[in-house]
XYZ file of C-alpha atoms in Angstrom:
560
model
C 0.000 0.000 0.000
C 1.389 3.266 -1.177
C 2.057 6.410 1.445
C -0.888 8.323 -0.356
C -3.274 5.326 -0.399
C -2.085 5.060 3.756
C -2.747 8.828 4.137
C -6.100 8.510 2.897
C -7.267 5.701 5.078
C -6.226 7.627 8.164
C -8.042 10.174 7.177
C -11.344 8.696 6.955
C -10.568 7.273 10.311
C -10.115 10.540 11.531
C -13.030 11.743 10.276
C -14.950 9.048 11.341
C -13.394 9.154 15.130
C -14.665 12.940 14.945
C -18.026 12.165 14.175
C -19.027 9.267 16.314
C -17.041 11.420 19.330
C -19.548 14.318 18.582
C -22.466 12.007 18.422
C -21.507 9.755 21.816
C -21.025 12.912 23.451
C -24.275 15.010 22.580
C -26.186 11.965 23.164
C -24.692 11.550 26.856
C -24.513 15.284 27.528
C -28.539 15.258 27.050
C -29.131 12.640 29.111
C -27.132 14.089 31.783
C -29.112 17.555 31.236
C -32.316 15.313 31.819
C -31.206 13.508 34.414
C -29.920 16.827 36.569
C -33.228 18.581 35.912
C -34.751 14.995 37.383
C -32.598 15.799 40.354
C -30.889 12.304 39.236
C -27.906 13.521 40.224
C -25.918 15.782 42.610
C -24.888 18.676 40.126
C -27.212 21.006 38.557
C -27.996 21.136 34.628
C -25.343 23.897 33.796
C -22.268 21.660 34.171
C -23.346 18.881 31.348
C -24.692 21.949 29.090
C -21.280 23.620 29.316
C -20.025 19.926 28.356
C -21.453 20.054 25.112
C -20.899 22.856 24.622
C -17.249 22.184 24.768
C -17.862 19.346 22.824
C -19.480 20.920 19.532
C -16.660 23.654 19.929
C -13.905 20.668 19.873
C -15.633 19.495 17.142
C -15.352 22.328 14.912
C -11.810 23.219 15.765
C -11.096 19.370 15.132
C -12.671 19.259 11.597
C -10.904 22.463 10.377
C -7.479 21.285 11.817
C -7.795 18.568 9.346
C -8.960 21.291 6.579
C -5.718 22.815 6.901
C -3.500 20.319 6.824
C -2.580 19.693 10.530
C -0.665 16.010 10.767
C -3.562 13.736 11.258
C -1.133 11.339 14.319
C -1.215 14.723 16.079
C -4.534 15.668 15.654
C -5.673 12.209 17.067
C -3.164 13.191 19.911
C -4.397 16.457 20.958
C -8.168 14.777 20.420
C -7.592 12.357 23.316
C -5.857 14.150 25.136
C -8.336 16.436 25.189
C -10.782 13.740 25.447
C -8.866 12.790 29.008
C -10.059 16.547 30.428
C -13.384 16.300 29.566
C -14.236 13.005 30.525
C -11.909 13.942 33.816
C -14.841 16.829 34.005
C -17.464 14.273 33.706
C -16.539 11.933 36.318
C -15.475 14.939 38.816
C -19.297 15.960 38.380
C -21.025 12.606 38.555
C -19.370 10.976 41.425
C -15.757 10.879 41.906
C -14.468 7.711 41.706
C -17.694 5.749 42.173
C -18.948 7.424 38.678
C -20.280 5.402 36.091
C -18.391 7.687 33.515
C -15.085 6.136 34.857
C -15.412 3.583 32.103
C -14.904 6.401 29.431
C -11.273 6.167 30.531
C -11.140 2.540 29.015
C -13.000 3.894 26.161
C -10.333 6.138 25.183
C -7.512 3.701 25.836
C -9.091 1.614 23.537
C -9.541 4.486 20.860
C -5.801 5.274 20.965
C -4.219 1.820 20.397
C -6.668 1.767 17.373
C -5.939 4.918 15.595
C -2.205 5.269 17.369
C -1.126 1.807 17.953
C 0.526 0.293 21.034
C 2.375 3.362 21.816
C -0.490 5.284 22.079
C -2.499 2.986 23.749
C -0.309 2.887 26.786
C 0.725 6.604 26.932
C -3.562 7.068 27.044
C -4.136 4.343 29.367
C -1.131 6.510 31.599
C -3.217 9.338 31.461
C -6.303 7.613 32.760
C -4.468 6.074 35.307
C -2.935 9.769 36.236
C -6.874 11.365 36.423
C -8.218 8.500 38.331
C -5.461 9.238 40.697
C -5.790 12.394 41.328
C -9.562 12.329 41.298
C -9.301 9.533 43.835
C -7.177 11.159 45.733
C -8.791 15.186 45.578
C -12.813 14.171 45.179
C -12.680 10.763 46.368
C -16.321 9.921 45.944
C -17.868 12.942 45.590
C -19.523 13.043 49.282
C -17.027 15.632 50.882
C -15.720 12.556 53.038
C -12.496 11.694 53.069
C -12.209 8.224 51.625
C -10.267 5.480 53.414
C -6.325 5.111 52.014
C -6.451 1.419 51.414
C -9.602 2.275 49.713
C -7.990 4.784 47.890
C -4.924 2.406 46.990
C -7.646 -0.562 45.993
C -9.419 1.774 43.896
C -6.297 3.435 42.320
C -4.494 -0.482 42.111
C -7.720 -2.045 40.371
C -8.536 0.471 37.456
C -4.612 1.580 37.060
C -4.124 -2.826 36.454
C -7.725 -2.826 34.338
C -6.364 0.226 32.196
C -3.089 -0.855 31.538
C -3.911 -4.488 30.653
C -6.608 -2.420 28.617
C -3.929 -0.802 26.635
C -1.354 -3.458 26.063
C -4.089 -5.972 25.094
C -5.709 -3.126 22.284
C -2.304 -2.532 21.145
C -1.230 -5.663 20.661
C -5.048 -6.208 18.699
C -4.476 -2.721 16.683
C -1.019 -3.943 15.819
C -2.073 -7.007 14.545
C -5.219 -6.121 12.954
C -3.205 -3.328 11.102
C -0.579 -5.771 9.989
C -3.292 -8.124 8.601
C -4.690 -5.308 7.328
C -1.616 -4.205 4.912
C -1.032 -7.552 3.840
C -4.866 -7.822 2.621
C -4.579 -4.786 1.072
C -0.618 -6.112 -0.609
C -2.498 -9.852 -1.181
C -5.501 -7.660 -2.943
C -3.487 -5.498 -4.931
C -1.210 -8.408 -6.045
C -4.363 -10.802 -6.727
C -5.166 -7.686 -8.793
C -2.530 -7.611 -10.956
C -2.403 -11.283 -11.304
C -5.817 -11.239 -12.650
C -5.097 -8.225 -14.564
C -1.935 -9.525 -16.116
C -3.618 -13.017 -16.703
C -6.815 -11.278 -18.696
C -4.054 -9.491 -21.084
C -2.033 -12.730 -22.028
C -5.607 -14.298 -22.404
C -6.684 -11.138 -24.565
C -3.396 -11.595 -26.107
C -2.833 -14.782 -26.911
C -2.600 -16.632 -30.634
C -4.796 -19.115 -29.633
C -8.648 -18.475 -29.323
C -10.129 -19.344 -25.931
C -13.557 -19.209 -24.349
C -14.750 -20.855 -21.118
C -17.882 -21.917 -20.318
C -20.104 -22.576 -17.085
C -20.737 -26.672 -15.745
C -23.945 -25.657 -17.446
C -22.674 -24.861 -20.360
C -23.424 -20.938 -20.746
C -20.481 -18.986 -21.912
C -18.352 -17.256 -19.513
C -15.464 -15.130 -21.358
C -13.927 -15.392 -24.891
C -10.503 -13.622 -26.058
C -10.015 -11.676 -29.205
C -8.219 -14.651 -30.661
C -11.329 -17.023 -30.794
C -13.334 -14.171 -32.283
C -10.820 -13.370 -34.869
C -10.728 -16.887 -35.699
C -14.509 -17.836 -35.941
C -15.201 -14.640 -37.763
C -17.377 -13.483 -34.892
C -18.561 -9.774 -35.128
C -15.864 -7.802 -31.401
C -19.266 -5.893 -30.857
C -21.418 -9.427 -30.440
C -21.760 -10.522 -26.392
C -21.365 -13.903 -26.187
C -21.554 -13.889 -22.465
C -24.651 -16.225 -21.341
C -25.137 -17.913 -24.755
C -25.270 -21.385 -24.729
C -21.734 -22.909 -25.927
C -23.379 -26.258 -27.465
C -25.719 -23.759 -29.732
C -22.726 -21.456 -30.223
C -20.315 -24.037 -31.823
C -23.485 -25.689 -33.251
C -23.932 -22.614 -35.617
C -20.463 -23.379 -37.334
C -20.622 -27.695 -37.373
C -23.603 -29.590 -35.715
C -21.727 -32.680 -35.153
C -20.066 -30.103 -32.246
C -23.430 -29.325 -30.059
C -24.239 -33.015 -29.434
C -20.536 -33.644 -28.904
C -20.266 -30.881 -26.006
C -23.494 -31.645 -24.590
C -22.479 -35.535 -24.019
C -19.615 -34.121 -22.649
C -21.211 -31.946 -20.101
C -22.923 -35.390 -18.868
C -20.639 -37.521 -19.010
C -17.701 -35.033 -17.965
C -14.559 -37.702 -18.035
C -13.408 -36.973 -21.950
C -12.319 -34.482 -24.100
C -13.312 -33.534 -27.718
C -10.699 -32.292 -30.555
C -12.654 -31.874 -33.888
C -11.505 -29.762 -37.341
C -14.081 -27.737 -39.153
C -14.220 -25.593 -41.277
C -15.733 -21.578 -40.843
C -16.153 -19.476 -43.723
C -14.671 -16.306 -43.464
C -14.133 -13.660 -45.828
C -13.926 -15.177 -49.597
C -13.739 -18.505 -48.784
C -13.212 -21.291 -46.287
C -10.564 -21.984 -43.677
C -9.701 -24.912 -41.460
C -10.268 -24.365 -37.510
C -9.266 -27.175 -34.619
C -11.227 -26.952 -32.264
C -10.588 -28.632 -28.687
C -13.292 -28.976 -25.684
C -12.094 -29.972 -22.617
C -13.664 -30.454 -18.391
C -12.051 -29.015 -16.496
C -12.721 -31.018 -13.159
C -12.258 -30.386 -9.648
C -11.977 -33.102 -7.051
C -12.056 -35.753 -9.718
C -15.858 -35.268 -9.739
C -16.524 -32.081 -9.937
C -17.067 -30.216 -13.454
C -16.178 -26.069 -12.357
C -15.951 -25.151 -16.287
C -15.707 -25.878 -19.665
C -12.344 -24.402 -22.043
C -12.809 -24.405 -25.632
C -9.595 -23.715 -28.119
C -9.579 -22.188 -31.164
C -6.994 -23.137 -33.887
C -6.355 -21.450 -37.142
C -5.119 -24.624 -39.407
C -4.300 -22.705 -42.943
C -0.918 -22.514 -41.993
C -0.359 -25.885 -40.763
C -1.999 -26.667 -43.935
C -0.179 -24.883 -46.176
C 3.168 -26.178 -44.250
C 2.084 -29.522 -45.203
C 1.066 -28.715 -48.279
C 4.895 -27.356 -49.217
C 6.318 -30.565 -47.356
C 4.317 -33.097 -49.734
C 5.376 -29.965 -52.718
C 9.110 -30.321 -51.268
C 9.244 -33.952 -51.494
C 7.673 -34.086 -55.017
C 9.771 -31.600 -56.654
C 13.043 -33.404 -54.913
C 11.451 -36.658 -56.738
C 11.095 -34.827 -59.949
C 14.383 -33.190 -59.695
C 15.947 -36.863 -59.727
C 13.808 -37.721 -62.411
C 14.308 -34.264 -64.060
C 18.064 -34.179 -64.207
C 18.403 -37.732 -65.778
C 15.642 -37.391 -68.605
C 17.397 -33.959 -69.239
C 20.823 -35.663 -69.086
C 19.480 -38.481 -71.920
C 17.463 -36.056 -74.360
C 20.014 -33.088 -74.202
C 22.916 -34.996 -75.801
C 20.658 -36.672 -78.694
C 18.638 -33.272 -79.481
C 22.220 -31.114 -79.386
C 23.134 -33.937 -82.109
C 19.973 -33.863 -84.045
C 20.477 -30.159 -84.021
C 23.857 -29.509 -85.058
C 23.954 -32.039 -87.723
C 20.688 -30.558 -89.527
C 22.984 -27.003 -89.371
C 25.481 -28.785 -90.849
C 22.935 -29.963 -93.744
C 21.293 -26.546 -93.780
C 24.462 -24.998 -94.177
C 25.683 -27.589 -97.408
C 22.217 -28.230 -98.854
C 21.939 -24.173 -101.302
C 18.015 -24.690 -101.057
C 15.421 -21.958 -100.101
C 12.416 -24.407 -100.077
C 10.732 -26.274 -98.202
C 13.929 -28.285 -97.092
C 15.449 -25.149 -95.366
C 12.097 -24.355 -93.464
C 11.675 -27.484 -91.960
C 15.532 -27.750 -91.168
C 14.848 -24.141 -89.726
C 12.106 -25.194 -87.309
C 14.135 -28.617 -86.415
C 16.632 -26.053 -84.892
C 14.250 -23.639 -83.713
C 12.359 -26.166 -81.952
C 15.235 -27.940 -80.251
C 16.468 -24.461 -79.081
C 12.890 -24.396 -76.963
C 13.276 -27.815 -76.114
C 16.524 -27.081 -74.520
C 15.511 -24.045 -72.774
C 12.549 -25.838 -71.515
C 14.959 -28.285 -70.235
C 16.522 -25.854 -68.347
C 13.684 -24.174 -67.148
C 12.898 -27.772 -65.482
C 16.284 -28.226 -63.544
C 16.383 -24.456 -62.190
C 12.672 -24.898 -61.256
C 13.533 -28.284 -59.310
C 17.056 -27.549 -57.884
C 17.190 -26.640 -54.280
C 17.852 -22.960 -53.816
C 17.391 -23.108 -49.812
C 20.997 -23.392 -48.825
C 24.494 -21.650 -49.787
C 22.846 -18.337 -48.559
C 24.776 -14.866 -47.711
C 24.344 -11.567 -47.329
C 23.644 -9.139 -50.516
C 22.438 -6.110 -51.138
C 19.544 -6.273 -52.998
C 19.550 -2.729 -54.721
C 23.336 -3.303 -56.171
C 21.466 -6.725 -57.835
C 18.739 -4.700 -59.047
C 21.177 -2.437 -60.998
C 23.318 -4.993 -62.246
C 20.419 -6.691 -63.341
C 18.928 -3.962 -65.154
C 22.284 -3.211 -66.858
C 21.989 -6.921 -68.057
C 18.340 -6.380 -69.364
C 19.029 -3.064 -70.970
C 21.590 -4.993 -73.707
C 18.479 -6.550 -75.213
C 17.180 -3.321 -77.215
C 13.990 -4.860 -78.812
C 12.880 -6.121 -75.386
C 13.492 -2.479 -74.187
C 12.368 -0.133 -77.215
C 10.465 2.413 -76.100
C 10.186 1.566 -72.484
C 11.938 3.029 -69.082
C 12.923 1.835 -66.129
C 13.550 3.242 -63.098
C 15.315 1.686 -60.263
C 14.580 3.352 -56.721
C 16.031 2.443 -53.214
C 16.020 5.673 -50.749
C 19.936 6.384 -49.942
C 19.145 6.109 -45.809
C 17.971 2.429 -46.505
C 19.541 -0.960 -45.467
C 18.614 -3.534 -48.368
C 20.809 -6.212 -47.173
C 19.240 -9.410 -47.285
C 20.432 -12.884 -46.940
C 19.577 -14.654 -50.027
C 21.272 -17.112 -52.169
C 23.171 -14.690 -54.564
C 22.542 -16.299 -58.130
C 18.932 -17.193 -57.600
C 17.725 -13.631 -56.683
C 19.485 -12.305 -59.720
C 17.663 -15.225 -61.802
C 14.142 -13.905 -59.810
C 15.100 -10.116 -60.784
C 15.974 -10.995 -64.676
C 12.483 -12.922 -64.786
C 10.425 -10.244 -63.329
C 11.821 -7.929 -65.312
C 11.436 -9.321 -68.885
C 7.958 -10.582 -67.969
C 7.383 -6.852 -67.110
C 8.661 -5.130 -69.403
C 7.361 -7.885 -72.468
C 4.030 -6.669 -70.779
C 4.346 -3.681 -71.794
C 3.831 -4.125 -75.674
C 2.703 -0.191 -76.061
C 5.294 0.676 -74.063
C 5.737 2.199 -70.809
C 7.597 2.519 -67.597
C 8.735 -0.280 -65.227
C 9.434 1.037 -61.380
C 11.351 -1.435 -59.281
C 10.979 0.027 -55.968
C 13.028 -0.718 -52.542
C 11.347 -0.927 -49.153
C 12.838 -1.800 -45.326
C 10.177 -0.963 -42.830
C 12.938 -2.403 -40.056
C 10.636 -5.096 -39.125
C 13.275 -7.685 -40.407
C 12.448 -8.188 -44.023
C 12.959 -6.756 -47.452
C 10.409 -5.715 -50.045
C 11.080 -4.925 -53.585
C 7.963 -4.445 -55.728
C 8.296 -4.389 -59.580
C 5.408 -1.903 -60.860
C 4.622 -2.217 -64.869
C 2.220 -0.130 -67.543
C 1.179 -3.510 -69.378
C -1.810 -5.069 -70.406
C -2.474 -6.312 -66.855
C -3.618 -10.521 -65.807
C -6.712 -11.210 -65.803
C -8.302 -12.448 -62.340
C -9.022 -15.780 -63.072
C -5.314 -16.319 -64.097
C -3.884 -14.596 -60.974
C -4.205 -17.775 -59.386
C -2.805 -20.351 -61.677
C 0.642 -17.645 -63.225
C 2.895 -19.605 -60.530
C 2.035 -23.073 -61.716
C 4.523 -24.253 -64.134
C 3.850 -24.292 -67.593
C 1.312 -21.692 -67.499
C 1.932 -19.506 -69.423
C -0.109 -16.846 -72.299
C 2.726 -16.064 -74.557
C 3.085 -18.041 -77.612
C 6.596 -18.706 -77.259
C 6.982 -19.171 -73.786
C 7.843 -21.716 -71.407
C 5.781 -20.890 -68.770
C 8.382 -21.497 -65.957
C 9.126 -17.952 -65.823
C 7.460 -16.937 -62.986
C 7.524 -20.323 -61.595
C 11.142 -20.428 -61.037
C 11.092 -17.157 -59.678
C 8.356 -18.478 -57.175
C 10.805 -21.262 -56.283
C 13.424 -19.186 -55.934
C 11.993 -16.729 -53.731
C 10.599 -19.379 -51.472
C 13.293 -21.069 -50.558
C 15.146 -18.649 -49.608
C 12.748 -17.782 -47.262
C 10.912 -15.008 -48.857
C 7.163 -14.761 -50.539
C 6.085 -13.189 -53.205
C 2.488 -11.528 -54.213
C 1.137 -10.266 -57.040
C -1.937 -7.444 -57.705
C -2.715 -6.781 -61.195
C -5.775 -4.884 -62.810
C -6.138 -5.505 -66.375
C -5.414 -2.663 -68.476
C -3.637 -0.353 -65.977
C -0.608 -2.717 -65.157
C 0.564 -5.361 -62.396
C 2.340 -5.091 -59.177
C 4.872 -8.134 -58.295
C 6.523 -7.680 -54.524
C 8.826 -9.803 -53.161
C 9.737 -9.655 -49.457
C 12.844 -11.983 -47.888
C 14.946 -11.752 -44.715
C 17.212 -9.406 -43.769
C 20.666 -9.400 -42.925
C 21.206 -9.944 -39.462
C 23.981 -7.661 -38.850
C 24.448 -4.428 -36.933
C 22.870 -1.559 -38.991
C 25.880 0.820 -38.170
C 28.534 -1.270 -40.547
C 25.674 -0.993 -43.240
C 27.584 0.746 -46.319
C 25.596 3.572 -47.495
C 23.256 2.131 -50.403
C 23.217 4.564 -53.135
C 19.735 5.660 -55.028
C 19.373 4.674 -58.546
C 17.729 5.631 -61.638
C 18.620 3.419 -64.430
C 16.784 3.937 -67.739
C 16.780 1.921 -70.753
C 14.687 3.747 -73.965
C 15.192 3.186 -77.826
């Protein structure tokens, strides 16, 4: 408990000490009034009307003490103390030491160990003990005859022993009860934050999760499980009945949690699927008791699992293993048709070049040659698109490849005629990444040319460099061409797709390939007739920004 927090409790106590003195008091100063106009007792009715009067002036001098800020542990003080002379007053008046009002002494011992601890329950049990002495000892009982002195010393003994045990007992109870008290108040706050710290990693968490009652209402949910159903943040779930709930997205589930809130000894793990957005994604979903005792079912915890990545992991694993199978295959039908079609070719160049004919002899000799040129490249195509491009990686800068690239690109005027491009990566910017040298250039020459043969009016082709500092790289090749339509966006990674008439349609599948395994992704938006938008994002280097050599910004143009 903080000093302010402290401060503030004492302070109500104050207050409250004030008020219940000013009531105890008005209420016993009238009945005293009443009882000396009754002739009830030896003193006449001004003495217990000057009393409260003293008290209502206490009072007021009291509550504006604490309005300006007097220390409230001295306040208390100078309350009791004062509390000492009055009821000193009151048992002078009533009796001496045969008063009834002698027990206000014990009152006020009592008070002070609560609000001032042991300390100040024995320094006010002193000053009983001093008043009850003197009184005994001055007034005696009030009859104007001397009391006896062992009377005196019995009286003095018992009260000064019933006072004092008064005070060390109500100490020793304040003390304790204000120990228990702070470590309630540390166990609270602490139980606080636990709670509060528990709700955020529940809030936080990947993984959806919502609990529900032993009768199956729901209790909580976290952002997680309503991200992952697709359920609307605004909807309250609270109260709704959990078999109904996951009923609504597969009914095989409400029958399944509602056996399980009978039988209570098992646990349910089913996969559905929720449709969200465009289509439909795969969810795991896990029920379990949660039993106390053995026996007794306290609640019900429901997990939500978003499958589509585990999916698509195993869906690359099975890809993986099947491109590692055609690479074998790959690179020994490539091996046994590359050596008998470089034979077939150069021996019909041989006979084009000795056979002086311009018929159909040198056409078909033309398009032997031709075609085994695209066979071969095809070939090729096939082992880059199956060859493993996931180790041998290092660090490059990516802008430096774009250049050189370019440069490389730019040799080929007809590809270029008429077209620009501009290269831009901001001079401030890091666009190390660690990639596998020879297959990002192979990724940046095939975006490129499919780019910039996009652009059959012509046009300009913007390869742009991004770091955001959140670990990866982004460079986004933006073209003028004629755009993909969107029922091909889907199917332009596949190999052998392809729309040109001459192509091989492993293009953009090697660069796929590529780009994967080395860690990266790549994604394409394209609206037909205004141009397409390629970005590919891989790792960065993992070295100290500070050694980073300043990366220059580039503007490379290629035009006829």
């Amino acid at each position: 408990m903080d000093s302010n927090s402290q401060k503030g409790t004492l302070a109500s106590q104050v207050r409250r000490l004030i008020l219940v003195r000013l009531l105890v008091m008005s209420v016993l100063g009238i009945l005293l009034w009443g009882a000396a106009q009754a002739g009830a007792l030896r003193v006449s009715a001004g003495p217990p009307l000057v009393m409260l009067g003293a008290v209502w002036v206490l009072t007021a001098c009291y509550w504006m003490g604490m309005r300006f800020g007097i220390p409230l542990a001295g306040l208390v003080a100078v309350q009791l103390a004062l509390d000492l002379a009055l009821e000193t007053s009151l048992v002078v008046g009533t009796g001496g030491i045969d008063s009834p009002f002698v027990l206000l002494y014990f009152l006020t011992a009592f008070t002070g160990a609560m609000y001032l601890g042991r300390r100040g329950a024995i320094i006010t049990a002193a000053g009983g003990i001093a008043a009850l002495t003197a009184v005994a000892m001055v007034i005696g009982d009030g009859s104007g005859i001397p009391l006896d002195r062992n009377r005196v010393i019995y009286e003095i003994c018992v009260h000064a022993a019933a006072l004092l045990l008064l005070g060390l007992l109500s100490g020793y109870i304040a003390e304790r009860s204000r120990r228990v008290r702070l470590e309630l108040q540390v166990t609270s706050e602490e139980l606080e934050r636990v709670m509060a710290s528990t709700d955020r990693i529940l809030q936080n968490m990947p993984i959806g999760l919502m609990t529900a009652s032993s009768q199956g209402t729901i209790l909580r949910s976290n952002c997680a499980a309503r991200e992952i159903l697709g359920v609307d943040p605004e909807d309250d779930l609270v109260g709704q009945p959990l078999a109904e709930f996951l009923g609504t997205f597969a009914p095989k589930l409400s029958a399944t949690v509602d056996d399980l809130l009978v039988t209570r000894e098992w646990s349910v793990r089913e996969e559905i699927l929720v449709e969200k957005g465009s289509g439909t994604h795969p969810i795991g979903v896990a029920v379990t008791p949660l039993v106390h005792d053995g026996t007794a079912l306290e609640e019900v915890i429901v997990t939500f699992t978003d499958l589509r990545e585990v999916r698509r992991m195993e869906r690359e694993m099975r890809r993986s293993e099947q491109l590692a199978t055609l690479g074998e295959l790959a690179a020994g039908v490539a091996h046994e048709i590359r050596n008998p079609m470089a034979s077939i070719s150069g021996a019909v160049q041989v006979l084009r070049a000795e056979v002086k004919s311009d018929g159909d002899e040198a056409e078909l000799m033309d398009l032997i040659v031709r075609e085994s040129d695209r066979l071969n490249r095809i070939i090729d195509g096939v082992l880059d698109y199956t060859q493993d491009h996931s180790g041998s990686r290092s660090v490059h800068d990516l802008s430096e490849t774009a250049v050189e690239v370019t440069r490389l690109v730019q040799h080929d005027h007809d590809l270029c005629a008429g077209k620009t491009i501009a290269v831009e990566f901001s001079e401030d910017g890091d666009f190390r990444a660690e990639v596998e040298e020879a297959g990002m250039k192979q990724v940046f020459f095939n975006l490129i040319r499919n780019s910039l043969e996009a652009m059959e009016t012509g046009g300009t082709l913007q390869i742009r460099g991004e770091n955001s500092g959140s670990g990866r790289i982004r460079v986004v090749f933006r073209d003028d061409g004629i755009g993909i339509p969107p029922h091909e966006l889907d199917h332009i990674f596949k190999p052998f797709h392809t729309s040109k008439d001459e192509g091989t349609g492993l293009g953009l599948s090697i660069a796929s390939r590529i780009v994967e395994g080395n860690g990266g992704t790549i994604q394409v938006k394209s609206t037909p007739g205004v141009g397409t938008a390629i970005a590919v994002d891989v790792p960065a280097a993992r070295v100290a920004r500070a050694h980073a050599p300043p990366s220059s910004s580039v503007a490379a143009e290629a035009s006829a």
